[in-house]
Structures are given as C-alpha cells and as structure tokens.
Amino acid sequence: MDAQFLVSFGLILATFGLYIGIALFNKARQTSDFYVAGRSVPAVFNGMAIGADWMSAASFIGMAGTIMIMGYDGLAYIMGWTGGYLLLTFLLAPQLRKYGRYTVPEFIGDRYQSNTARLIAAVATIIISFTYSIGQLSGSGVVIGRLLEVDVAVGTMIGVILIAFYSALGGMKGITWTQVAQYLVLIIAYLIPVIFMSLQLTSNPMPWLSYGQVIGELRELDQALGITEYVVPFTENTKWQFLALMFTLMAGTAGLPHVIVRFYTVATMKAARWSGAWALLFIGLLYLSAPAYAAFSRFILMDQVAGSPINNLPAWTTAWVDTGQLSVADQNGDGVLQWAEIVISKDIVVMATPEIANLGIFVIGLMAAGAMAAALSTAGGLMISISAALSHDIYYRSINPHASEEKRLAVGRWSIVIATVVAGLVALNPPGAITQIVAWAFALASGSFFPALLLGVWWKRSNGPGVIAGMVTGLSVSLAYIFAAKYGGFTILGIVDTGAGVFGASAAIVANIVVSLLTKEPSQQVQDEVIDLRYPEEMTYKDGEVWIKDGTEG
Amino acid sequence: MRKVEKKVADAYFRLRTTLIVIYLAIGVCVSYLVVFFARDLSSITFNGFPLHYYMGAQGAVLTFIILLFVNAFVNDKIDQKFGIHSDKKTNLSSGNTLDQ
C-alpha cells in the first residue's frame, strides 16, 4: 500500500461521497422528478449535466489516444461528436421539448399514433443504451482495477453497485445534479495535466494556442525518421470513410435517447436552445484539449523515451508494460529503444500522461477520479434511459396503464438495478473493443432515431407505417453493413463498419418517405400538432389559426 | 389569447427556418467541405498548424459553439420582436406534457 494508492483511493472516495450525498439530497419523489427532474433544471447546469452525460469513458480515456495513433484521421471523432449538437439543437431539441413527453419512444408513439412504433423505439433504446453502457462499465472496471490495484472484475462490480445505487435512488433529478458535480471533477482532471505539459514543453499555459508549435516539431521528427507524417490526411482510411464516420457520429449524437432526454429536463424551448449552446461549450473544453494531449504525448514519447537505452527507461514504463498496454521490446538488439519499437495502447495515453510528464501522485489520483466521473455519469444517464423505456414505454403505456405512481417508480428503480447488474455481467467479458461497440451504437442510433425524429418534427405527412418501415429498414441496413464490412470484407468507397450510419440513415429516410406517401395521411389532429411545433410555447396552432398568449387569459 | 395574422405567423416560421438553414450551411462548410479539400489546404499554415488540421482540431468546434450561442441569442430577440415575453414562461413550463 503505497502513497499513490492512498491518494488515488482518497480522491475517488471523496468524489463518490459527494455524488452520493447529492443523489440523497435530490431523491426523486414523483414520476416527473424521476424521468425529467421535475422539468426545472436551469440551462447552464443542464449544459454541464449534458456534458458529463455525453463525455464517457471513451471520450475521457480513449479520445486523445485515438488521435495520437490515427493522426489527422482521428479528428473525425472531434468534429462528429461536437457537430451532432448542431443537428440536435437546431433541428430536434426545442421541438421535442414543446411536444413534451417523458421519453423518446413516447414521442415517436404519440406523434405517429402507433403502439408498434413506440415498442420498436423502446426496444431500440434498450439495445443502443445497453451496448453503450457495457463500454462504460468495463471502462470503470479498468480504472478502478488499475488504481486500486484490484482485479478488473472486482473493479467492474464496484462500479455496478455504485451506479445501481445512485441512479435508482435519485432518478433523473439525482443524476442531473450528480452529473453537474461529475462534470466539474472530470474537466478539472482533464485540463490540469495538459496545462502542465504545455508549460513544460512550450512555457505557455494555454495548450490550445501552444501545441501548433509542437505539431510543427512533430512533422520534422517524422520527416527525419522517414515515417508517415502525423498531420497528413487519410493515411488510415479513405476520405469517404472520414466523411461517413463524421456523419454517423453527428447523426448518432442527435439520435441517442439518453442525450435527447436531457432536453426534456428544462423548462422551455428557449432553455433547450441555451442548454444546447452551454453543453457544447462545456464539451468543447475537453474536445479542444484532446488533440493537444495527443500531440504533447507523442512528442514526449518520440523526443524523450525513444532513443533511450533499453535498460534505462523511465520508471513509469514498467507499470504499464505489466498491464500489457505498452510494449517496448528492443527488436533489433542495439540496446536502444527506437520509436518504431514502442507499441502503446490508445486507452492508456491519457491515464499515463501524468506519469509520462512526471506530474506527481496528486494529479495521477485526480485523473483516476475524473475517469471514474466520466464513466459513471454516462452509465447513470444510460441506465435512466433503459429504465424509462422499460417502465414507462413498455410497462405503463402498454402493459398496465392504470399503474399507480408508486408502482411506476418501483418498476423504474428495479429495472435500473437489473439492467446495471446484467450490463455489469456482460462487461466482465466484453464482446469486443470498447470504441468499436460505441461506434456501432452510433450507427444504430443514426439509422433508427435520427430519421424518425427529424421527419416526425419537420414533415407532417410522415405517418405510422412510414416510421415503422423507416426504423426497421434503418436498423437492418446499419446492422447488415456493419457485419458485411467487418466480417465479409464488403465496402463501398472504402467505408468500413464505423461509417455504417450514413447508409442506415439514408435508407431509413427514403423508406419513411416512400411508405408514408403510399399510405393514408395522418389525422388532422396530428398534422396540427406538428405545425404547432413551428412556434414557441406562447403560440398555439389550432384549426388553421395561430393564437398567442398575451397575459389576458386566466 | 389573441389571434396572430397568418402572415405574421408564417413570417416567424420562415425567418427561423432560414436562419437554421444558414447556420447548418456554415457548419457543413467548416467540417465536411474542409475535410473534402483537406489535401489542398494542407500547404497553408495557421498559428503553427497546417490549416486542414487546425480546422479539424479547433476551427470547426469553435465555429459550432459560436453558431449555437448566436442561434440562442438571435432567437430570443426574434421572439421578443414577435411579442413573446420570456418572463411569462414560468407557468407554461409543462408544455404539452401529460404529467399534470
């Protein structure tokens, strides 16, 4: 039990105590608290909660490493995962807020007046959120396992118990305020090391301004070594794969149920727009820093680690070599470690950075607490979505419409506990690489929810049969392309499995439009409701006329 | 409650939609278009970065953030111009919800 263990453990324990305290203080007392936090969350804080919800273990731990290894091609993740907020805030969120339901499947069911559509959407929510949460839980297992020096399986189970406890207790209300705290923890933990690295390498405390210079030096190092330059585009995949991946991530972001439901927790359409803007600002702080991390880490590895004698490597390398995430074999036997002989897993770049840059045990502990915050906050939001789909969309709206409020809350809580435990069991032995699973979840979301919501909000002629055809087609095309590209070697324009969403979304939009036009148009009431979404809450569309509230009504 | 002229209501919707189309077009230019011409832009240097890399790592994200804040701000102004006052919103907070 060394000093590092005590510091990491102490910081994680302190932050967990804070989260649980907040969850207890904001215990959900009624259904609207549980699903949509009583619709009373102010826009700035909702922005932070969206940020924590959004930035998962994959973003916190994996993104900088992905960019470091893929170079320019990794930037598709930066633009895709931020650009999604444009689609969401401009095209969907305010309108969905005005329509005002508890969940995304509920919107789809009511807007398209189809129980079948609602059930398909509920099942899709469960599949997408469940897949995504497996990645979060195994991510938290890795962090707990590495820093508390216990087995990864034990780490995962600790994470499961924590998430099940505070999501089930607090519901959306507890989770929202917990996530505000988690955002602050994770962003501080992410920024401190990168600022210190920037100071060490460039004497400038603003990494965002200073790493351009490091990029220039990296180009020279690459040229001297004769390897592919870091900034050269499309070295990993084709240009079309870059564009397709970027589209899949954007459309998937705009169609992820656990993100959309965040916009239901605010009071008005106006607040939904401001929430989107604040959210992207808070998310941007991390996403603008990730490429700086990547450049600094690569520079330190190339400049200070590569070229060292193999028997005189920095002490931190041993710990990571032991975990199997880093390999530093001296292949040509000259006693010196060459750049080409370093194989680093992208998942350790951020976690190892404080050690690489020699920042001390407090920063390392802080990173652990930040990574845990990222994994737990996203998992919490995902669990609420799964529980809402099960208890609200399936149980309350289809099985037992007369269920009392207590009964619905109880079903919601139990479904969180069960979903977390099942996801935890799967996460003990994950079915694939975390980033891969996450990318598939986005391809599925962009094939199912994005087209259904987009046409539901903007095209009044779209109807029940249309949306059913669209969701089924989109999901099938996305899935088929993922499997064909991954296992069958089938690609179009070099687009691989992670870009599948572009085909899923196009197929779903076409299917929705064609089937809608071939079948009966929706009832006048539904069409009026869709036109009503064009206007703010104070304006109401009724029987072909628009009314505005001017304070004279009671 | 008072009735809004159809012309006024349509103008509100058209103005909002036009702005959204403009914002999205700007968003597409800084991301998709820049990626499409990445090779051609790589010879230009900005703040130490090759331009295509700068746009991917910072330029596009900053543009997105600015667009979202401009949208939120301009929209509040438009709402005011059309006689919608935000201070009355508290009692409207449930929208069309089923949770009363």
XYZ file of C-alpha atoms in Angstrom:
654
model
C 0.000 0.000 0.000
C 1.986 2.999 -1.259
C 1.359 6.736 -1.232
C -0.067 6.669 -4.778
C -2.690 4.133 -3.779
C -3.747 6.183 -0.747
C -4.002 9.431 -2.706
C -5.970 7.866 -5.606
C -8.241 5.973 -3.249
C -8.818 9.040 -1.098
C -9.722 11.244 -4.067
C -12.059 8.664 -5.583
C -13.715 8.088 -2.218
C -14.147 11.829 -1.602
C -15.746 12.397 -5.019
C -18.016 9.356 -4.626
C -19.118 10.642 -1.244
C -20.001 13.934 -2.904
C -22.027 12.233 -5.672
C -23.955 10.007 -3.277
C -24.637 12.941 -0.980
C -26.072 14.910 -3.900
C -28.185 11.945 -5.001
C -29.598 11.521 -1.478
C -30.327 15.224 -1.202
C -32.188 15.228 -4.529
C -34.110 11.998 -4.054
C -36.914 11.634 -6.612
C -40.331 11.982 -5.001
C -42.619 11.798 -8.011
C -42.593 10.365 -11.516
C -41.692 13.646 -13.209
C -38.705 14.001 -10.827
C -37.592 10.518 -11.710
C -37.747 10.817 -15.505
C -37.290 14.515 -16.260
C -36.059 16.061 -12.975
C -39.360 17.895 -12.481
C -38.519 19.884 -15.654
C -36.831 22.506 -13.522
C -33.118 22.347 -14.389
C -31.586 25.756 -15.352
C -29.909 25.873 -18.785
C -26.277 26.362 -17.642
C -26.425 23.445 -15.215
C -28.305 21.345 -17.721
C -25.440 22.129 -20.115
C -22.956 20.742 -17.578
C -25.108 17.686 -16.959
C -25.341 17.070 -20.723
C -21.567 17.428 -20.857
C -20.986 14.822 -18.142
C -23.658 12.564 -19.591
C -22.092 12.863 -23.010
C -18.406 12.545 -22.185
C -17.987 8.888 -21.492
C -15.043 6.758 -20.519
C -14.357 6.530 -24.263
C -14.042 10.316 -24.583
C -12.070 10.798 -21.396
C -9.719 7.831 -21.637
C -9.711 6.957 -25.329
C -10.071 10.062 -27.485
C -6.612 11.602 -27.096
C -5.039 8.191 -27.685
C -7.146 7.632 -30.802
C -5.927 10.937 -32.230
C -2.341 10.234 -31.236
C -2.402 6.948 -33.091
C -4.584 7.912 -36.071
C -3.230 11.451 -36.565
C -5.487 13.680 -38.663
C -7.926 10.829 -39.323
C -8.797 10.726 -35.617
C -10.194 14.246 -35.857
C -13.390 12.793 -37.408
C -14.342 11.967 -33.808
C -13.790 15.550 -32.634
C -15.902 17.108 -35.391
C -18.528 14.356 -35.429
C -19.172 14.301 -31.702
C -19.414 18.088 -31.467
C -21.251 18.683 -34.766
C -24.045 16.399 -33.577
C -25.095 19.181 -31.206
C -25.823 21.433 -34.193
C -28.297 18.916 -35.599
C -29.747 18.296 -32.156
C -30.177 21.919 -31.082
C -31.225 23.345 -34.438
C -33.469 20.581 -35.719
C -34.793 18.496 -32.837
C -34.389 19.535 -29.213
C -36.653 22.626 -28.893
C -39.458 20.988 -30.857
C -39.234 17.768 -28.858
C -39.308 19.874 -25.701
C -42.508 21.602 -26.818
C -44.130 18.277 -27.639
C -43.286 17.389 -24.060
C -43.207 13.706 -23.262
C -41.100 11.689 -20.841
C -39.108 9.611 -23.304
C -38.101 9.441 -26.946
C -40.162 6.279 -27.685
C -43.162 8.032 -26.170
C -42.736 10.931 -28.593
C -42.480 8.528 -31.511
C -45.537 6.543 -30.371
C -47.731 9.631 -29.872
C -46.552 11.653 -32.837
C -47.031 8.721 -35.211
C -50.049 7.350 -33.284
C -48.656 3.858 -33.333
C -48.089 1.495 -30.441
C -45.910 -0.669 -32.686
C -43.642 2.293 -33.449
C -43.375 3.063 -29.725
C -42.431 -0.516 -28.896
C -39.831 -0.685 -31.688
C -38.369 2.597 -30.406
C -38.366 1.299 -26.820
C -36.535 -1.867 -27.865
C -34.063 0.189 -29.930
C -33.459 2.466 -26.908
C -32.709 -0.548 -24.751
C -30.351 -2.122 -27.307
C -28.441 1.110 -28.002
C -28.150 2.212 -24.372
C -27.295 -1.263 -23.162
C -24.474 -1.707 -25.700
C -23.132 1.702 -24.817
C -23.244 1.047 -21.073
C -21.218 -2.169 -21.391
C -18.335 0.006 -22.579
C -18.755 2.392 -19.635
C -18.811 -0.371 -17.064
C -15.760 -2.149 -18.415
C -14.008 1.249 -18.631
C -14.726 1.949 -14.972
C -13.553 -1.582 -14.175
C -10.185 -0.887 -15.829
C -9.732 2.376 -13.905
C -10.784 1.003 -10.523
C -8.730 -2.121 -11.154
C -5.566 -0.236 -12.137
C -5.688 2.412 -9.439
C -6.985 0.466 -6.503
C -4.783 -2.435 -7.575
C -7.617 -4.951 -7.563
C -8.751 -7.336 -10.281
C -10.634 -5.713 -13.195
C -13.671 -7.903 -12.440
C -13.797 -6.640 -8.847
C -13.425 -3.091 -10.155
C -16.349 -3.581 -12.530
C -18.571 -4.936 -9.764
C -17.735 -1.956 -7.512
C -18.797 0.329 -10.381
C -22.039 -1.631 -10.882
C -23.052 -1.325 -7.245
C -22.375 2.421 -7.181
C -24.276 3.160 -10.381
C -27.254 0.988 -9.481
C -27.446 2.651 -6.070
C -27.458 6.275 -7.021
C -29.393 6.070 -10.313
C -32.173 4.014 -8.773
C -32.453 6.289 -5.784
C -32.289 9.706 -7.348
C -33.703 9.086 -10.817
C -33.155 11.928 -13.252
C -33.268 14.564 -10.535
C -30.466 12.995 -8.501
C -28.489 12.134 -11.623
C -28.699 15.639 -13.059
C -27.192 17.300 -10.006
C -24.687 14.484 -9.551
C -23.642 14.967 -13.156
C -23.034 18.676 -12.611
C -20.512 17.721 -9.907
C -19.078 14.973 -12.109
C -18.589 17.409 -14.989
C -16.548 19.708 -12.760
C -14.418 16.836 -11.467
C -13.748 15.387 -14.892
C -12.932 18.652 -16.645
C -10.537 19.783 -13.909
C -8.864 16.371 -14.001
C -8.555 16.564 -17.781
C -7.231 20.115 -18.018
C -4.618 20.168 -15.247
C -2.196 17.636 -16.831
C -2.466 19.145 -20.307
C -1.811 22.647 -18.964
C 1.256 21.419 -17.081
C 2.533 19.568 -20.144
C 2.081 22.722 -22.190
C 4.096 24.669 -19.601
C 6.856 22.047 -19.613
C 7.171 21.820 -23.378
C 6.377 25.336 -24.578
C 6.391 27.552 -21.432
C 2.870 28.600 -22.402
C -0.006 27.768 -20.030
C -2.546 27.729 -22.891
C -2.218 24.302 -24.564
C -4.805 25.255 -27.209
C -2.569 28.032 -28.503
C 0.786 26.392 -27.965
C 0.516 22.941 -29.470
C 0.677 24.203 -33.044
C 4.385 24.686 -32.428
C 4.688 21.097 -31.144
C 2.838 19.862 -34.237
C 5.487 21.597 -36.345
C 8.285 19.866 -34.414
C 6.495 16.515 -34.776
C 6.487 16.969 -38.551
C 10.259 17.449 -38.503
C 10.760 14.383 -36.292
C 8.533 12.314 -38.620
C 10.447 13.521 -41.677
C 13.777 12.699 -40.034
C 12.545 9.183 -39.264
C 11.008 8.831 -42.704
C 7.609 7.738 -41.330
C 4.147 8.920 -42.361
C 3.660 12.444 -41.107
C 1.277 12.998 -38.197
C -0.837 15.679 -39.879
C -1.167 14.118 -43.341
C -4.848 13.353 -44.036
C -6.406 9.978 -44.889
C -3.474 7.729 -44.023
C -5.622 5.211 -42.109
C -8.715 5.106 -44.319
C -10.167 6.827 -47.354
C -11.562 10.340 -47.444
C -15.055 8.855 -47.823
C -14.628 6.814 -44.646
C -13.662 10.017 -42.817
C -16.795 11.784 -44.090
C -19.048 8.767 -43.440
C -17.712 8.316 -39.902
C -18.194 12.010 -39.200
C -21.787 11.839 -40.432
C -22.515 8.688 -38.422
C -21.219 10.294 -35.237
C -23.198 13.510 -35.848
C -26.499 11.818 -36.698
C -25.993 9.267 -33.928
C -25.422 12.045 -31.401
C -28.676 13.678 -32.483
C -30.440 10.331 -32.084
C -29.107 8.988 -28.791
C -32.076 8.665 -26.411
C -30.097 9.378 -23.254
C -28.869 12.687 -24.695
C -32.224 13.819 -26.107
C -34.000 13.147 -22.826
C -31.721 15.767 -21.276
C -33.577 18.410 -23.230
C -36.805 17.275 -21.579
C -35.447 18.302 -18.184
C -35.510 22.051 -18.923
C -38.487 24.388 -18.651
C -38.928 25.811 -22.165
C -37.855 25.701 -25.828
C -35.738 28.754 -25.145
C -33.985 26.905 -22.317
C -33.483 23.923 -24.635
C -31.608 26.140 -27.110
C -29.438 27.662 -24.393
C -28.812 24.206 -22.894
C -27.501 23.018 -26.260
C -25.181 26.007 -26.531
C -23.825 25.666 -22.972
C -23.476 21.917 -23.379
C -21.286 22.262 -26.455
C -19.166 24.916 -24.761
C -18.536 22.596 -21.790
C -17.956 19.592 -24.045
C -15.726 21.693 -26.300
C -13.339 22.367 -23.403
C -12.448 18.670 -23.353
C -12.649 18.085 -27.104
C -10.409 21.063 -27.888
C -7.859 19.725 -25.390
C -7.760 16.112 -26.598
C -5.694 16.842 -29.757
C -3.278 18.854 -27.594
C -2.879 15.847 -25.292
C -2.231 13.675 -28.323
C 0.423 15.991 -29.734
C 2.210 16.513 -26.397
C 2.239 12.810 -25.503
C 3.500 11.809 -28.915
C 6.181 14.459 -28.729
C 7.397 13.343 -25.293
C 7.408 9.701 -26.387
C 9.334 10.483 -29.574
C 11.678 13.007 -28.085
C 12.381 11.700 -24.581
C 11.508 7.998 -24.451
C 12.509 6.861 -27.918
C 16.270 6.878 -28.214
C 16.817 5.992 -24.545
C 18.927 2.944 -23.694
C 16.571 -0.004 -23.185
C 17.875 -0.702 -19.675
C 17.423 2.907 -18.586
C 13.782 3.670 -19.385
C 11.655 5.967 -17.185
C 10.184 4.149 -14.175
C 6.537 4.618 -15.269
C 7.010 2.376 -18.312
C 7.368 -0.750 -16.148
C 3.922 -0.403 -14.526
C 2.199 -0.040 -17.899
C 4.226 -2.794 -19.551
C 2.991 -5.045 -16.736
C -0.644 -4.268 -17.621
C 0.028 -5.369 -21.203
C -0.951 -1.937 -22.563
C 2.554 -0.883 -23.526
C 5.280 -2.777 -25.295
C 8.874 -1.603 -25.514
C 10.765 -4.578 -26.960
C 14.243 -3.858 -28.327
C 13.644 -5.742 -31.561
C 16.907 -5.019 -33.369
C 19.003 -5.706 -30.247
C 21.055 -2.490 -30.387
C 20.335 -1.661 -26.754
C 18.430 1.490 -27.673
C 14.636 1.815 -27.764
C 13.553 3.097 -31.193
C 10.251 4.925 -31.874
C 9.148 2.025 -34.068
C 9.697 -0.362 -31.159
C 7.182 1.398 -28.881
C 3.649 -0.003 -29.149
C 1.241 1.969 -26.975
C -2.452 1.172 -26.472
C -4.636 4.190 -27.140
C -6.540 3.633 -23.919
C -3.569 4.448 -21.718
C -2.435 7.704 -23.337
C -4.469 9.959 -21.048
C -4.129 7.791 -17.956
C -0.347 7.501 -18.355
C 0.209 11.155 -19.243
C 0.719 12.452 -15.695
C 3.362 9.779 -15.226
C 4.929 10.419 -18.634
C 5.171 14.131 -17.862
C 6.174 13.433 -14.252
C 3.334 15.406 -12.660
C 3.185 13.733 -9.263
C 0.815 11.500 -7.357
C -1.919 14.055 -6.715
C -2.516 14.646 -10.436
C -2.496 10.894 -11.106
C -5.142 10.412 -8.421
C -7.175 13.266 -9.849
C -7.086 11.633 -13.290
C -8.459 8.452 -11.755
C -11.299 10.344 -10.108
C -12.007 12.160 -13.397
C -12.095 8.969 -15.432
C -14.467 7.432 -12.903
C -16.699 10.510 -13.086
C -16.820 10.216 -16.886
C -17.672 6.521 -16.837
C -20.204 6.702 -14.008
C -22.052 9.799 -15.222
C -22.610 8.365 -18.691
C -23.599 4.984 -17.308
C -26.067 6.707 -14.974
C -27.758 8.544 -17.859
C -27.900 5.353 -19.928
C -29.494 3.438 -17.067
C -32.228 6.072 -16.721
C -32.983 5.703 -20.451
C -33.203 1.929 -20.233
C -35.349 2.108 -17.137
C -37.664 4.698 -18.712
C -38.085 2.578 -21.847
C -38.908 -0.492 -19.765
C -41.059 1.002 -17.031
C -42.722 3.888 -18.885
C -42.919 2.977 -22.571
C -43.419 -0.744 -22.212
C -44.902 -1.337 -18.728
C -47.002 1.780 -18.151
C -48.057 2.639 -21.712
C -48.585 -0.922 -22.985
C -48.959 -3.427 -20.145
C -50.557 -1.667 -17.188
C -51.902 1.821 -17.989
C -53.617 2.042 -14.589
C -50.423 1.594 -12.583
C -50.145 3.970 -9.632
C -47.311 6.459 -9.376
C -45.620 4.401 -6.617
C -45.805 1.269 -8.707
C -44.262 3.002 -11.766
C -41.436 4.427 -9.649
C -40.787 0.977 -8.189
C -40.705 -0.635 -11.647
C -38.346 2.142 -12.802
C -35.997 1.575 -9.865
C -35.940 -2.191 -10.188
C -35.316 -2.061 -13.920
C -32.255 0.128 -13.259
C -30.887 -2.347 -10.735
C -31.472 -5.314 -13.046
C -30.139 -3.541 -16.167
C -26.982 -2.414 -14.343
C -26.264 -5.868 -12.977
C -26.841 -7.554 -16.369
C -24.675 -4.956 -18.165
C -22.025 -5.453 -15.482
C -22.015 -9.210 -16.015
C -21.571 -8.736 -19.779
C -18.864 -6.137 -19.112
C -16.837 -8.692 -17.158
C -16.091 -10.257 -20.514
C -16.813 -7.568 -23.155
C -17.759 -8.850 -26.632
C -15.345 -6.513 -28.470
C -13.164 -3.434 -28.252
C -14.862 -0.590 -26.376
C -14.527 2.016 -29.129
C -15.889 -0.454 -31.653
C -19.010 -1.178 -29.588
C -19.535 2.550 -29.068
C -19.255 3.242 -32.816
C -21.845 0.542 -33.509
C -24.257 2.146 -31.036
C -23.924 5.380 -33.033
C -24.536 3.627 -36.347
C -27.708 2.080 -34.912
C -28.921 5.397 -33.476
C -28.332 7.231 -36.754
C -30.239 4.514 -38.620
C -33.232 4.461 -36.264
C -33.912 7.543 -34.136
C -32.362 10.339 -36.156
C -34.565 9.860 -39.269
C -37.688 9.096 -37.211
C -37.319 12.260 -35.118
C -36.221 14.500 -37.992
C -39.199 13.613 -40.195
C -41.538 13.488 -37.194
C -40.742 17.095 -36.327
C -40.343 18.622 -39.802
C -42.707 16.693 -42.095
C -46.359 16.461 -41.054
C -47.207 13.953 -43.790
C -44.958 11.267 -42.276
C -47.152 8.589 -40.650
C -47.120 5.424 -38.551
C -46.452 2.856 -41.302
C -43.747 5.199 -42.645
C -41.875 5.432 -39.379
C -42.131 1.689 -38.745
C -40.737 0.990 -42.221
C -38.051 3.643 -41.676
C -36.852 2.375 -38.300
C -36.853 -1.278 -39.355
C -35.056 -0.504 -42.640
C -32.531 1.824 -40.981
C -31.677 -0.644 -38.235
C -31.381 -3.546 -40.704
C -29.216 -1.609 -43.171
C -26.910 -0.335 -40.397
C -26.563 -3.812 -38.896
C -26.140 -5.509 -42.275
C -23.454 -3.042 -43.332
C -21.589 -3.412 -40.027
C -21.473 -7.187 -40.450
C -20.765 -7.117 -44.197
C -17.919 -4.623 -43.773
C -16.432 -6.224 -40.681
C -16.710 -9.911 -41.496
C -17.424 -10.038 -45.244
C -14.867 -7.503 -46.412
C -17.643 -5.657 -48.286
C -17.103 -1.901 -48.523
C -18.417 0.979 -50.627
C -15.859 3.736 -51.390
C -13.671 2.307 -48.629
C -16.277 2.999 -45.939
C -15.816 0.473 -43.113
C -18.149 -0.663 -40.306
C -17.844 2.505 -38.195
C -19.258 4.599 -41.065
C -22.344 2.392 -41.479
C -24.726 5.063 -40.166
C -24.639 7.018 -43.409
C -26.301 4.113 -45.227
C -28.691 3.329 -42.371
C -29.871 6.944 -42.130
C -30.350 7.401 -45.902
C -32.227 4.112 -46.236
C -34.459 4.988 -43.279
C -35.328 8.430 -44.649
C -36.165 7.030 -48.083
C -38.255 4.187 -46.603
C -40.121 6.566 -44.299
C -40.972 8.980 -47.139
C -41.971 6.314 -49.670
C -44.164 4.297 -47.282
C -45.751 7.455 -45.821
C -46.722 8.674 -49.270
C -48.166 5.280 -50.231
C -50.358 5.074 -47.117
C -53.080 7.230 -45.585
C -52.026 10.636 -44.315
C -52.006 11.191 -40.529
C -55.120 12.548 -38.787
C -55.745 16.297 -38.904
C -55.045 16.498 -35.166
C -51.555 15.011 -35.592
C -50.785 17.299 -38.520
C -51.904 20.302 -36.463
C -49.655 19.190 -33.605
C -46.686 19.059 -35.972
C -47.412 22.553 -37.316
C -47.726 23.718 -33.708
C -44.043 22.766 -33.199
C -43.031 25.608 -35.528
C -43.907 28.164 -32.866
C -42.722 28.834 -29.302
C -44.790 27.731 -26.300
C -46.649 31.049 -26.165
C -48.093 30.492 -29.628
C -50.622 27.761 -30.316
C -51.731 26.444 -33.685
C -55.412 25.437 -33.749
C -57.784 24.829 -36.692
C -55.592 26.671 -39.168
C -55.112 29.689 -36.919
C -52.270 30.759 -34.646
C -53.006 32.185 -31.198
C -50.624 33.987 -28.911
C -50.834 34.276 -25.143
C -50.710 37.930 -24.187
C -51.292 37.718 -20.458
C -55.059 38.328 -20.662
C -56.009 34.721 -20.072
C -56.539 33.327 -16.582
C -55.282 34.873 -26.071
C -55.239 36.849 -29.263
C -55.128 35.705 -32.810
C -51.951 36.113 -34.842
C -52.255 37.073 -38.511
C -51.406 34.109 -40.703
C -48.877 36.310 -42.481
C -47.111 37.119 -39.211
C -47.080 33.506 -38.037
C -45.712 32.338 -41.383
C -43.067 35.071 -41.325
C -41.945 33.900 -37.877
C -41.550 30.330 -39.047
C -39.844 31.320 -42.302
C -37.353 33.592 -40.530
C -36.444 30.865 -38.022
C -36.085 28.214 -40.701
C -33.986 30.425 -42.968
C -31.609 31.171 -40.106
C -31.295 27.483 -39.245
C -30.504 26.653 -42.880
C -27.799 29.347 -42.891
C -26.276 28.085 -39.613
C -26.251 24.497 -40.838
C -24.671 25.550 -44.138
C -21.873 27.294 -42.241
C -21.466 24.168 -40.084
C -21.188 21.955 -43.180
C -18.611 24.282 -44.774
C -16.236 24.261 -41.784
C -16.423 20.479 -41.370
C -17.385 18.447 -44.454
C -16.111 20.904 -47.045
C -12.773 21.400 -45.280
C -12.302 17.627 -44.992
C -13.165 17.216 -48.648
C -10.429 19.671 -49.629
C -8.032 18.679 -46.815
C -5.117 17.851 -49.120
C -5.363 21.202 -50.898
C -5.492 23.140 -47.634
C -2.542 21.372 -46.029
C 0.003 23.736 -47.582
C -1.482 26.742 -45.736
C -0.209 27.274 -42.190
C -2.226 28.902 -39.406
C -0.778 29.529 -35.915
C 1.784 26.748 -36.481
C -0.846 24.271 -37.706
C -1.471 23.149 -41.272
C -4.904 24.663 -41.973
C -6.787 21.395 -42.514
C -5.543 20.097 -39.168
C -6.379 23.338 -37.397
C -9.951 23.280 -38.705
C -10.447 19.691 -37.590
C -8.933 20.126 -34.150
C -10.176 23.613 -33.262
C -11.724 25.684 -36.044
C -14.805 23.541 -36.621
C -15.549 23.068 -32.913
C -15.190 26.791 -32.178
C -17.484 27.611 -35.102
C -20.089 25.132 -33.824
C -20.032 26.675 -30.342
C -20.375 30.200 -31.729
C -23.241 29.137 -34.015
C -25.174 27.645 -31.095
C -24.802 30.777 -28.951
C -25.688 33.055 -31.871
C -28.770 30.913 -32.511
C -29.911 31.057 -28.878
C -29.335 34.794 -28.672
C -30.877 35.742 -32.033
C -33.854 33.523 -31.342
C -34.597 35.321 -28.083
C -34.500 38.617 -29.995
C -36.854 37.279 -32.665
C -39.265 36.029 -30.011
C -39.274 39.490 -28.438
C -39.868 41.148 -31.777
C -42.897 38.953 -32.315
C -44.287 39.931 -28.915
C -43.310 36.857 -26.914
C -42.061 37.693 -23.466
C -39.926 35.213 -21.654
C -40.845 36.358 -18.122
C -44.290 34.794 -18.515
C -42.821 31.398 -19.170
C -42.739 30.032 -15.655
C -46.362 28.930 -15.655
C -46.034 27.412 -19.111
C -43.237 25.105 -18.172
C -45.101 21.869 -18.660
C -45.784 22.496 -22.363
C -47.995 19.783 -23.769
C -46.876 17.236 -21.225
C -49.035 14.514 -19.808
C -47.580 14.956 -16.329
C -50.049 17.335 -14.688
